[in-house]
Coordinates of C-alpha atoms and ligand atoms in Angstrom, one line a residue:
X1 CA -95.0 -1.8 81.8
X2 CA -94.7 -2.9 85.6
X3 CA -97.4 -4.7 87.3
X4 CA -98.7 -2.5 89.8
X5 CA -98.4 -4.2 93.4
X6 CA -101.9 -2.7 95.2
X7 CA -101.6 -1.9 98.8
X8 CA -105.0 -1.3 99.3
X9 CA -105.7 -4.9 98.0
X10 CA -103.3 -6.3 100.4
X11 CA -104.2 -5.0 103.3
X12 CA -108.6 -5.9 102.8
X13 CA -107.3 -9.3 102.5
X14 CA -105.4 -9.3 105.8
X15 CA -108.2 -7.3 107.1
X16 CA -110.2 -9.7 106.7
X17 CA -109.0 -12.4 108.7
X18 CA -108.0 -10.2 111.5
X19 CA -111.7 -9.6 111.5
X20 CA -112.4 -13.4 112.2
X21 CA -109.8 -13.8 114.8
X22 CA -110.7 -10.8 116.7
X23 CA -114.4 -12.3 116.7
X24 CA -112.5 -15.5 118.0
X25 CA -110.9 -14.6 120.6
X26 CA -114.4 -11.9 121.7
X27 CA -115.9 -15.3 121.8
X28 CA -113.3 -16.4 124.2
X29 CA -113.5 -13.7 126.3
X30 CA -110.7 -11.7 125.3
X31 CA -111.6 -8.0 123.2
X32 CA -108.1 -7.3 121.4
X33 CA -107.3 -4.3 123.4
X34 CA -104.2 -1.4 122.2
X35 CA -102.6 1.5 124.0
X36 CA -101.8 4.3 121.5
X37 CA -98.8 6.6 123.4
X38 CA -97.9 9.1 122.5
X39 CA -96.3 12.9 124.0
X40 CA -96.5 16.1 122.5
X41 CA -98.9 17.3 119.8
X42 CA -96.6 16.4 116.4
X43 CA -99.0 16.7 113.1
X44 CA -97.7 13.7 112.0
X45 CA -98.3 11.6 114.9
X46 CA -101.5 12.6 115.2
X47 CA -102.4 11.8 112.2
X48 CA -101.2 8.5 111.9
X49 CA -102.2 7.8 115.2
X50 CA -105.9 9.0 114.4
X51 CA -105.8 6.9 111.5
X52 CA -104.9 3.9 112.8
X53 CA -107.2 4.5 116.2
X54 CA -109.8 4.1 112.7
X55 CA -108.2 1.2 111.2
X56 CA -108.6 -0.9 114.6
X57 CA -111.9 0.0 115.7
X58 CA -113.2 -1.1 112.2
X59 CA -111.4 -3.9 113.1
X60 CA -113.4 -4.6 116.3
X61 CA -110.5 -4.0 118.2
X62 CA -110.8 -2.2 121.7
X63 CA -108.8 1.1 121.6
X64 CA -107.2 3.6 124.5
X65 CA -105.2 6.4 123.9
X66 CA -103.0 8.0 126.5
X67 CA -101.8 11.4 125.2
X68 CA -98.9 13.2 127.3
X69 CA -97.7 16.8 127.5
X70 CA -94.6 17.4 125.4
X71 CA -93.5 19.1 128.5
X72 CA -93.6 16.1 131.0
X73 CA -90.3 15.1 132.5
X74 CA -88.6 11.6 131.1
X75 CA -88.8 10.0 134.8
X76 CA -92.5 11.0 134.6
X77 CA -93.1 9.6 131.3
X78 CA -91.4 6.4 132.2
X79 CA -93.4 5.7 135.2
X80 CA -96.6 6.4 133.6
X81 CA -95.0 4.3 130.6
X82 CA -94.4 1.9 133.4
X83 CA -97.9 1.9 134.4
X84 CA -99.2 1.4 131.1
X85 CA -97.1 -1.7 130.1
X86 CA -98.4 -3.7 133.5
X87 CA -102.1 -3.4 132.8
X88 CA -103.4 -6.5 131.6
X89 CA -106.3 -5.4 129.9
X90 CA -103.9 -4.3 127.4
X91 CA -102.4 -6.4 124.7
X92 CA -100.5 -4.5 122.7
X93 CA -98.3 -1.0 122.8
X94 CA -97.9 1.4 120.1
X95 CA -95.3 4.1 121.4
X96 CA -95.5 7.0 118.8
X97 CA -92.7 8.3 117.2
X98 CA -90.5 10.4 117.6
X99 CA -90.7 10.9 121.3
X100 CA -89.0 14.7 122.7
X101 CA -85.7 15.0 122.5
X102 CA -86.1 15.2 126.4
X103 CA -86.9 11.7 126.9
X104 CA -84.6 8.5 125.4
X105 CA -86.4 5.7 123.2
X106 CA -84.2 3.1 123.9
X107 CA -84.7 4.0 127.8
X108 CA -88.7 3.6 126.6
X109 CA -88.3 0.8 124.9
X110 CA -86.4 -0.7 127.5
X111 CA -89.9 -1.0 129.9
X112 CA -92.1 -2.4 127.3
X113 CA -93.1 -5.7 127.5
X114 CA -91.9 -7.3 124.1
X115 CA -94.6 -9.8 124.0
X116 CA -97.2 -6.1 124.3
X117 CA -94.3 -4.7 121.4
X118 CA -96.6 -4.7 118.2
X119 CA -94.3 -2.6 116.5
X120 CA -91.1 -4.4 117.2
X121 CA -89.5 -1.6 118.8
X122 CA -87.7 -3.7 121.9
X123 CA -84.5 -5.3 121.4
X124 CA -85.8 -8.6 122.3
X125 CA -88.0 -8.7 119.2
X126 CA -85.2 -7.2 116.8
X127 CA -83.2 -9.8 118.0
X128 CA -86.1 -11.9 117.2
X129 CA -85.8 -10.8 113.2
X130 CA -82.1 -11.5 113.1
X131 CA -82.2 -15.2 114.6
X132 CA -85.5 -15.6 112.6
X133 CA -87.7 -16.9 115.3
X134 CA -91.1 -17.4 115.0
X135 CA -92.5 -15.6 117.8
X136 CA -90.9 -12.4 116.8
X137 CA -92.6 -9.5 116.4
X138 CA -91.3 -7.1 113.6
X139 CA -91.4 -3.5 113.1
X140 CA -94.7 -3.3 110.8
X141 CA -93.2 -1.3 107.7
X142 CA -90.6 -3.7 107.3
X143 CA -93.4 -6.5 107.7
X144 CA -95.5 -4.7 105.3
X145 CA -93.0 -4.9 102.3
X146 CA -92.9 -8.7 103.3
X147 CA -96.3 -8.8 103.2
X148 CA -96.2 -8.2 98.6
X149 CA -93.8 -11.1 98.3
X150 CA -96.1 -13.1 100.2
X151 CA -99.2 -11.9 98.7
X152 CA -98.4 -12.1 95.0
X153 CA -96.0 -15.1 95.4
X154 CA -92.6 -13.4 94.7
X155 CA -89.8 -15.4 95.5
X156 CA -86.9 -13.9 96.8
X157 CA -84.4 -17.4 97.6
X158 CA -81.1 -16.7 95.5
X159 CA -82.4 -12.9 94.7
X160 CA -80.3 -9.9 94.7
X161 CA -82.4 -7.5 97.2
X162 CA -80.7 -3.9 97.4
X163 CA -82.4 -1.3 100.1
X164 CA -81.8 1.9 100.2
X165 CA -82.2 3.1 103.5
X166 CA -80.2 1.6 106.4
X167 CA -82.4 3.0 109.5
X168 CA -83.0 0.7 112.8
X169 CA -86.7 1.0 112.1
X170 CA -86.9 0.4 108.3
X171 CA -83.7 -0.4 106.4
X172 CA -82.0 -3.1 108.6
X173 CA -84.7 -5.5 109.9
X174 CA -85.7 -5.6 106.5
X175 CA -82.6 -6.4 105.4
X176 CA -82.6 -9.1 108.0
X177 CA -86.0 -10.3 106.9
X178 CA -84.7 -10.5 103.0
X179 CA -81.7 -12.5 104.0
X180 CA -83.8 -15.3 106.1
X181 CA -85.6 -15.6 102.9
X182 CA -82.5 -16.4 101.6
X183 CA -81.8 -13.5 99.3
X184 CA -78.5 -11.6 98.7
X185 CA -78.8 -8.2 100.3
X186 CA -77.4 -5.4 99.6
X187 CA -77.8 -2.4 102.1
X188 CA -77.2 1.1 101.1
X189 CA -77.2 4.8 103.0
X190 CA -76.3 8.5 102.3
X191 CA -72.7 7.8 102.0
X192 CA -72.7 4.8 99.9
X193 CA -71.0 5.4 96.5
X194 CA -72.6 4.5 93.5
X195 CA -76.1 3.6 94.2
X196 CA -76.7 3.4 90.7
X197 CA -74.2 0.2 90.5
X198 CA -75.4 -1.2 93.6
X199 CA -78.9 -1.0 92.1
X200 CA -78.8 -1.8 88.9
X201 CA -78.3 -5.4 88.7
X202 CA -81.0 -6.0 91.8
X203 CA -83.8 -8.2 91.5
X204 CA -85.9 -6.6 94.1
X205 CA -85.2 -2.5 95.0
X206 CA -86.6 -1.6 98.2
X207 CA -86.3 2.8 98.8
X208 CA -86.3 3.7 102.2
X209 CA -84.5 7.0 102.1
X210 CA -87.3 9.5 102.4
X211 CA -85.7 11.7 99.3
X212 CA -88.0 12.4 95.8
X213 CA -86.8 10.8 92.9
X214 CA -83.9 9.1 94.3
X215 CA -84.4 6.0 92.4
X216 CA -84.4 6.5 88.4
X217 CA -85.1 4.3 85.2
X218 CA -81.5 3.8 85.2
X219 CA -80.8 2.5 88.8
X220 CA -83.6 -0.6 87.8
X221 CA -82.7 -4.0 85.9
X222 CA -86.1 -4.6 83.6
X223 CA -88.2 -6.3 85.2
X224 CA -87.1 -6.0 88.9
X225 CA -89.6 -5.5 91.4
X226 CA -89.7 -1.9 92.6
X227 CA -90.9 -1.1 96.1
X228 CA -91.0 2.4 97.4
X229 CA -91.2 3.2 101.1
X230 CA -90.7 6.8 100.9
X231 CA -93.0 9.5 102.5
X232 CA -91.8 13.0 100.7
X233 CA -94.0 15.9 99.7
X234 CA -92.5 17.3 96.5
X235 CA -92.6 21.0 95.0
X236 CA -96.1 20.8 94.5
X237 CA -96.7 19.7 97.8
X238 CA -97.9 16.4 96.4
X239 CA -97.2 13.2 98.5
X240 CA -94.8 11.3 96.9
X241 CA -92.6 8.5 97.5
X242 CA -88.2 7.9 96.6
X243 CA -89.3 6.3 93.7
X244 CA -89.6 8.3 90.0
X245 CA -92.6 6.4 89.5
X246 CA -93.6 7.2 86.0
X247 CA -90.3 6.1 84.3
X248 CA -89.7 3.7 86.6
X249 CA -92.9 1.7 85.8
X250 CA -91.7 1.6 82.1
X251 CA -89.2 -0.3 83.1
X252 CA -90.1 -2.5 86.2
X253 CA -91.7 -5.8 86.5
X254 CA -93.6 -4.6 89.6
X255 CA -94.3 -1.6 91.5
X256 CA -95.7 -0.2 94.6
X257 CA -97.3 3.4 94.1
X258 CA -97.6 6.3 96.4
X259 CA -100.1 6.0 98.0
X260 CA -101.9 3.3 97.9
X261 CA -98.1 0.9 98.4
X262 CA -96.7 0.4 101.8
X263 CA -97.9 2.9 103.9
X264 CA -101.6 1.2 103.3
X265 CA -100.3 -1.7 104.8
X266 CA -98.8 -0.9 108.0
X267 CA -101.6 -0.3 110.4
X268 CA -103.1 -3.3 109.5
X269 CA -99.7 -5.2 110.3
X270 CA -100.0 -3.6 113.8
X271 CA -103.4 -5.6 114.0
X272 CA -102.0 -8.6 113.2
X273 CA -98.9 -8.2 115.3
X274 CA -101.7 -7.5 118.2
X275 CA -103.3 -10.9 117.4
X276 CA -100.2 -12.6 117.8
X277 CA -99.5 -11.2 120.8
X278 CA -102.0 -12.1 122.5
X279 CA -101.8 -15.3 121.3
X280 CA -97.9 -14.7 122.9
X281 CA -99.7 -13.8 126.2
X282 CA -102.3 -16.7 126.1
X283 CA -99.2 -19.2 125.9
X284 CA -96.9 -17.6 129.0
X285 CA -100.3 -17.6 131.1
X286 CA -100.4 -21.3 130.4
X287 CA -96.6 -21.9 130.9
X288 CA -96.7 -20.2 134.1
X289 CA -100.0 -21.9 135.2
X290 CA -98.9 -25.5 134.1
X291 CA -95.1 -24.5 136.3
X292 CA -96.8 -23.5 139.5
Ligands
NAD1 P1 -84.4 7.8 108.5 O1 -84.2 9.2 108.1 O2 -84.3 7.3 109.9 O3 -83.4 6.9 107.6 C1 -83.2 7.1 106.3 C2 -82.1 6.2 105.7 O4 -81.9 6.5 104.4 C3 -80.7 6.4 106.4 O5 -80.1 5.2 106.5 C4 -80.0 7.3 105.4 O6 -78.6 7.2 105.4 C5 -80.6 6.8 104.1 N1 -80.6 7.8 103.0 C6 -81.1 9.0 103.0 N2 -80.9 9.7 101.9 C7 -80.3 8.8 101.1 C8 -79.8 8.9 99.7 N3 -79.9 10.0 99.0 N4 -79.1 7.8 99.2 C9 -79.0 6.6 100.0 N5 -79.5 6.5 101.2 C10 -80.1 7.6 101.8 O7 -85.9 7.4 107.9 P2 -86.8 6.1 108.1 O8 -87.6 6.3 109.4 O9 -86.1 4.9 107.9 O10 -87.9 6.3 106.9 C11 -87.4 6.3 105.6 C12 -88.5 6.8 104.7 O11 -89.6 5.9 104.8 C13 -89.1 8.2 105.0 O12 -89.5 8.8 103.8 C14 -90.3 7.9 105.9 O13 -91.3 8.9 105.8 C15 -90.8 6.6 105.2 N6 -91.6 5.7 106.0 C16 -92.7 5.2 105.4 C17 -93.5 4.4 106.1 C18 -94.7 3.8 105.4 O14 -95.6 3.3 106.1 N7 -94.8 3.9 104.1 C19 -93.2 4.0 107.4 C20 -92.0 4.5 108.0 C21 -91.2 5.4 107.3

């Protein structure tokens, strides 16, 4: 029977010493400040949005949210964008996702600031994840399923990693992030044959596919660490993950549930990522001040 690996756990520890450097830097002047951006009126972006405007105000975190008509043109958008990443009283950026079809991400993603990027959405800080450097700043999901091999000590040097999942958001910077822990990775998507071969002799499975039950007792070596990403509602309209938890866990070493796996990390990764950015911002200010 798999150990189960508690997101809600997790993320109160990190929590908790986000707490203490947001009282830091409050001391020093400085109230961690986010912009939440975000156009149209998607559920699912409200939602998460909503719950994360929660996460960082309990966090003592200073919060602004600039909402946009799903209507509003894409030159519009980008000069408001525009505005938005120059004000210094903001730290950090969350552009919610996805954005009209109207209006290009990577034309978005373009203007931000990557040092504001908390969400690791600029291709400055995904270049960041594949050279390893330590000023990056990742795409939080990704950084979340990092965040269990940290927290419960699992090593993953001369693992076999398989993810399911090959997106530029999930699936590939973590596949980056498993191989500069020196694991073998395997990366799979929709057209990759087999997946129970290039499963079953992982030590870690990672499912990021977003489809129910897509990973089975038989696609998992005993004891190999199971970690489900997935966000799927099933017949029954119950959330669920890619993961067929209850025979999986039979046979699993470890295992994230849904809920209460990944998805109650990520918010709190954003916090963290804001930390570091302004300590990011803190540093150029003093570079810039020391070259002129
Ligand atoms: P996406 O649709 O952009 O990418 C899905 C990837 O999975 C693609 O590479 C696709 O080829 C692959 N895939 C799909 N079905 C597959 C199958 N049957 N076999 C093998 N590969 C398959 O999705 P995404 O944005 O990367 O998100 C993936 C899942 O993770 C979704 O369920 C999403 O809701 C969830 N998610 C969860 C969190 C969280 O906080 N827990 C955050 C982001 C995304």
């Amino acid at each position: 029977m798999a150990e189960i690996l508690d997101g809600k756990k997790v993320a109160a520890h990190l929590s908790e010493e986000i707490k203490n450097a947001v009282e830091e830097s409050i001391n020093h002047g400085i109230t961690p400040t986010v912009a939440f951006v975000r156009v149209g009126d998607l559920e699912d972006s409200i939602s998460y949005e909503n719950a994360a405007v929660k996460k960082f105000q309990k966090l003592g975190i200073e919060t602004k949210q600039f909402h946009f008509p799903e209507d509003i043109s894409e030159q519009e958008f980008l000069d408001k964008f525009k505005e938005i990443n120059w004000d210094f009283s903001i730290h950090g950026i969350l552009l919610l996702q996805p954005l009209p079809k109207h209006i290009n991400i990577t034309r978005a993603a373009q203007l931000m600031r990557s040092f504001k990027d908390i969400d690791g959405l600029t291709v400055m800080n995904l270049g960041k994840v594949l050279t390893n450097a330590d000023d990056r700043l990742e795409p939080c999901t990704p950084a979340a399923v990092m965040e269990f091999f940290d927290y419960y000590n699992l090593d993953l040097k001369g693992k076999n990693v398989t993810v399911v999942g090959a997106s530029a958001v999930v699936g590939k910077p973590l596949s980056l992030l498993m191989m500069n822990r020196d694991a073998t990775v395997t990366t799979c998507n929709l057209y990759t044959d087999d997946l129970v071969d290039k499963c079953k002799n992982a030590d870690v499975i990672v499912s990021a596919a977003g489809a129910v039950d897509l990973i089975r007792k038989e696609h998992v070596k005993p004891g190999a660490v199971v970690i489900d990403v997935g966000i799927n509602f099933n017949e029954e309209g119950k959330l669920v993950g890619d993961v067929a938890y209850d025979e999986v866990k039979e046979v699993a070493g470890y295992i994230t549930p849904v809920p209460g796996g990944v998805g109650a990390i990520t918010t709190t990764k954003l916090a963290e990522h804001l930390i570091k950015a302004i300590e990011h911002q803190k540093q150029a200010i003093l570079f810039i001040e020391d070259k002129f």
